[in-house]
Coordinates of C-alpha atoms in Angstrom, one line a residue:
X1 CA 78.9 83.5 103.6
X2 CA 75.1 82.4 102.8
X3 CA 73.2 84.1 99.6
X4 CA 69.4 83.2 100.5
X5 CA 67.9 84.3 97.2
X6 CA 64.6 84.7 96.6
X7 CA 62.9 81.4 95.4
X8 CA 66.4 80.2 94.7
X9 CA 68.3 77.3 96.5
X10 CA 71.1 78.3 99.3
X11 CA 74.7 78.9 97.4
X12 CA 77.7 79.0 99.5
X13 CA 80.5 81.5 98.5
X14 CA 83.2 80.4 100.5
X15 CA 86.0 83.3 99.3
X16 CA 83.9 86.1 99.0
X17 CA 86.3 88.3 101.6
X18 CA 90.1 88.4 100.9
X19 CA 90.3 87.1 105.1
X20 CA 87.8 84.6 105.0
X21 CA 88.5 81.0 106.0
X22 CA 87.9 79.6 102.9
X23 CA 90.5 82.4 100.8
X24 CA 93.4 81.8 104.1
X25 CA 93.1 77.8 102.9
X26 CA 93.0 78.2 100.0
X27 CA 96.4 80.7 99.9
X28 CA 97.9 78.2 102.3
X29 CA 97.1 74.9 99.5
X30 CA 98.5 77.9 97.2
X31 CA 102.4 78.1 99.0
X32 CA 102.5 74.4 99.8
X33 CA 101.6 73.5 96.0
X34 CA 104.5 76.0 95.1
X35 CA 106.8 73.6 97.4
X36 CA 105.5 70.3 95.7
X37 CA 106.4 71.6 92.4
X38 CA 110.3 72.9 93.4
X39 CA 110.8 69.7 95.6
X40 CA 110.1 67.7 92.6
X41 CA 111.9 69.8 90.2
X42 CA 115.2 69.2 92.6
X43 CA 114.5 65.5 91.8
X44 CA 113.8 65.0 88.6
X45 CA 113.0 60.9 87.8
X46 CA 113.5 60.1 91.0
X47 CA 111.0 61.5 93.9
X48 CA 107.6 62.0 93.1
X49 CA 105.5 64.7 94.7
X50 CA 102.1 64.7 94.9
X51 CA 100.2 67.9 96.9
X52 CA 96.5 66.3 97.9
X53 CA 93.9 69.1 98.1
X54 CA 91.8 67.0 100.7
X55 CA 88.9 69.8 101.1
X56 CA 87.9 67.7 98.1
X57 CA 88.8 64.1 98.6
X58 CA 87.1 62.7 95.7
X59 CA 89.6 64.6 93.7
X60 CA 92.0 65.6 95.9
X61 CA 95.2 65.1 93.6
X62 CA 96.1 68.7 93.0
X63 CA 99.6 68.8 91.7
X64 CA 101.9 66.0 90.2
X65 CA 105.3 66.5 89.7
X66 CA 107.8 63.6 88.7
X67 CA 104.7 61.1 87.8
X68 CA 106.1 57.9 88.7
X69 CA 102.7 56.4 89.9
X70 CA 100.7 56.8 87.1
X71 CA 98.4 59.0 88.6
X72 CA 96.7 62.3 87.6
X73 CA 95.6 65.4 88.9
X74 CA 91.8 65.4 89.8
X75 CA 92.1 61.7 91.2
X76 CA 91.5 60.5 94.7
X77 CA 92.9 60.7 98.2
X78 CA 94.6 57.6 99.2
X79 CA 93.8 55.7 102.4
X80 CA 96.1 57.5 104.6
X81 CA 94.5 61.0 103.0
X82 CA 91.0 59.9 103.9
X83 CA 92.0 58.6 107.4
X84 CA 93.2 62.3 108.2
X85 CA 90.0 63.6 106.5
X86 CA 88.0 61.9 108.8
X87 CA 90.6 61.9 111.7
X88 CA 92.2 65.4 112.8
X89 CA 94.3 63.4 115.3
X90 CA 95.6 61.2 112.6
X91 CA 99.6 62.0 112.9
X92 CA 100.7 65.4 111.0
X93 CA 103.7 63.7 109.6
X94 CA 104.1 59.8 108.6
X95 CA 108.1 59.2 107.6
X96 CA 109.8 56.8 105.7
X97 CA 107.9 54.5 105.6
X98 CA 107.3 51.4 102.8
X99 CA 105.2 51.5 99.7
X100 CA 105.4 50.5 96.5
X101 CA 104.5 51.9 92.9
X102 CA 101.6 50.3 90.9
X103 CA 104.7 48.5 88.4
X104 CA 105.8 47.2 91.6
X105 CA 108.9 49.5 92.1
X106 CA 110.1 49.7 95.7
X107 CA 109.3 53.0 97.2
X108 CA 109.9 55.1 100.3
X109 CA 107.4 57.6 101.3
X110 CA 106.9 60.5 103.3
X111 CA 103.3 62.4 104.1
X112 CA 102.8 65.5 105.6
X113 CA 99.8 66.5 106.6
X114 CA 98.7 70.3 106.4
X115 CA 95.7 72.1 109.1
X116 CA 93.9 74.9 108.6
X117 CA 93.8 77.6 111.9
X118 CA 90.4 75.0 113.2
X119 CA 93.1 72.3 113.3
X120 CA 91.1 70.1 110.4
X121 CA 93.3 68.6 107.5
X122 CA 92.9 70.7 104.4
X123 CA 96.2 69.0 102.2
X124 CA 98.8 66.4 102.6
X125 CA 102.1 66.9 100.7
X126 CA 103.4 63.4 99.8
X127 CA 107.0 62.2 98.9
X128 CA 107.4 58.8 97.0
X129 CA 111.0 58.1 96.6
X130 CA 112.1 55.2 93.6
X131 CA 114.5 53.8 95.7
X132 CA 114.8 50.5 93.2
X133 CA 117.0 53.1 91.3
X134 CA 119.0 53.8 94.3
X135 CA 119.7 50.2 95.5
X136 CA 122.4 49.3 92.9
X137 CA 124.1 52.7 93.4
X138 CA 124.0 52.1 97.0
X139 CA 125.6 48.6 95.9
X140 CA 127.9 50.0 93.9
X141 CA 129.4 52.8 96.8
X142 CA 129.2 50.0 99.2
X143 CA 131.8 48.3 96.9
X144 CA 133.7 51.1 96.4
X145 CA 134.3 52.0 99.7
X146 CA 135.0 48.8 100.8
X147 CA 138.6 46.9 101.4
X148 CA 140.1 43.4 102.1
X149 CA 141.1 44.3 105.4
X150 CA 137.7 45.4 106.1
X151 CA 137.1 42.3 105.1
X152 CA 138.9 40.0 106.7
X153 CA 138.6 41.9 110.0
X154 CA 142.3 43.0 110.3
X155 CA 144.2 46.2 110.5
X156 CA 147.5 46.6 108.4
X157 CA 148.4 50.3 108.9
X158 CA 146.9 53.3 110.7
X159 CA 147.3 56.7 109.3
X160 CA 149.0 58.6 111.9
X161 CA 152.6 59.4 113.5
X162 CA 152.6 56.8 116.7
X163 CA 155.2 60.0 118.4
X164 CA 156.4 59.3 121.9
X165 CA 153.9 61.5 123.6
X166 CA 151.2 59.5 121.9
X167 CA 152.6 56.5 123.3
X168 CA 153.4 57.5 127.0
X169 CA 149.3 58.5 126.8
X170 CA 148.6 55.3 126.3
X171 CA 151.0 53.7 128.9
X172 CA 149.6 56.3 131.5
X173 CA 145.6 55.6 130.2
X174 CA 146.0 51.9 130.5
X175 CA 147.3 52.5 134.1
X176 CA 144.6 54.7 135.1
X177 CA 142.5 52.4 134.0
X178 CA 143.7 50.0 136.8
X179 CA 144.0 52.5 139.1
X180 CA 147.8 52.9 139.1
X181 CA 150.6 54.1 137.8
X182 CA 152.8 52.1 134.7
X183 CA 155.5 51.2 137.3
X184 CA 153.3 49.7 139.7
X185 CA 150.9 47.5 137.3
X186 CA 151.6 43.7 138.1
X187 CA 153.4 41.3 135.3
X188 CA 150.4 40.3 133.8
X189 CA 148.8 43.6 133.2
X190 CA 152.2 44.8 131.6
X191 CA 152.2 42.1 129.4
X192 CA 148.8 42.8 128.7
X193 CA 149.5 46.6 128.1
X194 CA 152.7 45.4 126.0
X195 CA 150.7 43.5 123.9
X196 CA 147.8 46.0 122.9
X197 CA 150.5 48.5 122.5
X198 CA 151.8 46.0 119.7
X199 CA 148.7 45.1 118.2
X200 CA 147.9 49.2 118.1
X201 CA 151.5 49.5 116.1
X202 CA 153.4 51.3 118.6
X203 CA 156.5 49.1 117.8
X204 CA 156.6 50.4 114.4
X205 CA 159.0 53.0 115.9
X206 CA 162.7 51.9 116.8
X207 CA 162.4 53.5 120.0
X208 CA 159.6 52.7 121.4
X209 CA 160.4 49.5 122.8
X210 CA 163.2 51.2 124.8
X211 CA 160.4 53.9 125.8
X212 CA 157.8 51.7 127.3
X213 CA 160.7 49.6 128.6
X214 CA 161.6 53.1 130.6
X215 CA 157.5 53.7 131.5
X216 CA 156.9 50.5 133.1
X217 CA 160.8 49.8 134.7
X218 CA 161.5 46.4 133.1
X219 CA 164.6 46.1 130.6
X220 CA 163.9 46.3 126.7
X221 CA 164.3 42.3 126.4
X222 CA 161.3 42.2 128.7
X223 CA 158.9 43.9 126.8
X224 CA 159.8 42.3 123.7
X225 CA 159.2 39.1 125.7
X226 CA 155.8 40.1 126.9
X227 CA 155.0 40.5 122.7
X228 CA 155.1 37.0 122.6

């Protein structure tokens, strides 16, 4: 709303009505700043949150929380806040992407742009996570999960019971696969089956070299010869 006093310059008084433009903005800056201060409370030393009041990108910095950039509230928008001041088409949300703290601390950031009902950028709520605290923990699980087999690209056991029905499935997928039935495959595709059936530690079982001998009709001495 316009006061034109008399003799006096024009004064703007943006929130004069509880549902004014200006007091609906300013409530919505309200909620989101209330989200930049829990988010960074959650992570404490390591994310920090910055809410960007960018009605006022001169000083836009409105809230801080887990300062790990040095910066305080009442500074400036950064680049990507001043591109979506002057662009309302500049993307709403720009995600993980790669920065880096003024000390030179890796970071990865996330900005969120907020729009008033007109569709023009009032705030951005920004995410900077310290992830040069995370790399040597993500070292360190990386390490911890790993094994020598893992390693050295072989398999010693697998944790489960290799039962009889298990290992008739996999006589009868194999021979679906080649259209056919175990009987039926040709010599080289039951040696073939033979020996993936042994690499997959079927013949851990003492009977299931006389069970696949049975699925694919050759004698036991067979399939132990197709292992070879």
């Amino acid at each position: 709303m316009t006061d034109h006093s008399q003799g006096g310059p024009t004064v703007e008084h943006p929130a004069r009505k509880d549902g004014s433009p200006a007091t609906q903005e300013e409530h919505l800056v309200r909620e989101v700043e209330r989200i930049a201060v829990a988010i960074g409370r959650m992570f404490p030393g390591l994310c920090e949150v910055v809410l960007h009041d960018l009605r006022r990108p001169d000083s836009s910095i409105r809230a801080i929380e887990n300062n790990l950039s040095g910066r305080q509230v009442g500074d400036s928008a950064t680049e990507l806040g001043l591109r979506r001041v002057s662009d309302p088409g500049h993307p709403s949300v720009v995600q993980n992407y790669s920065n880096r703290f003024p000390d030179g601390r890796p970071a990865k950031s996330t900005s969120i742009g907020i729009k008033n009902a007109d569709g023009r950028y009032i705030a951005a709520l920004c995410l900077n996570l310290d992830v040069s605290t995370l790399s040597p923990l993500a070292l360190t699980l990386a390490n911890l999960v790993a094994t020598d087999v893992e390693r050295s690209g072989g398999t010693l056991e697998t944790l489960r019971d290799r039962t009889g029905r298990e290992l008739r499935s996999a006589i009868d997928a194999f021979a679906a696969q080649h259209s056919s039935t175990p009987r039926s495959l040709n010599r080289d595709q039951k040696r073939e089956l033979v020996r993936h059936l042994h690499r997959e530690g079927f013949f851990e079982t003492r009977s299931s070299a006389q069970l696949i001998a049975d699925r694919l009709g050759v004698s036991r001495a067979t399939v132990y010869n197709y292992t070879k």
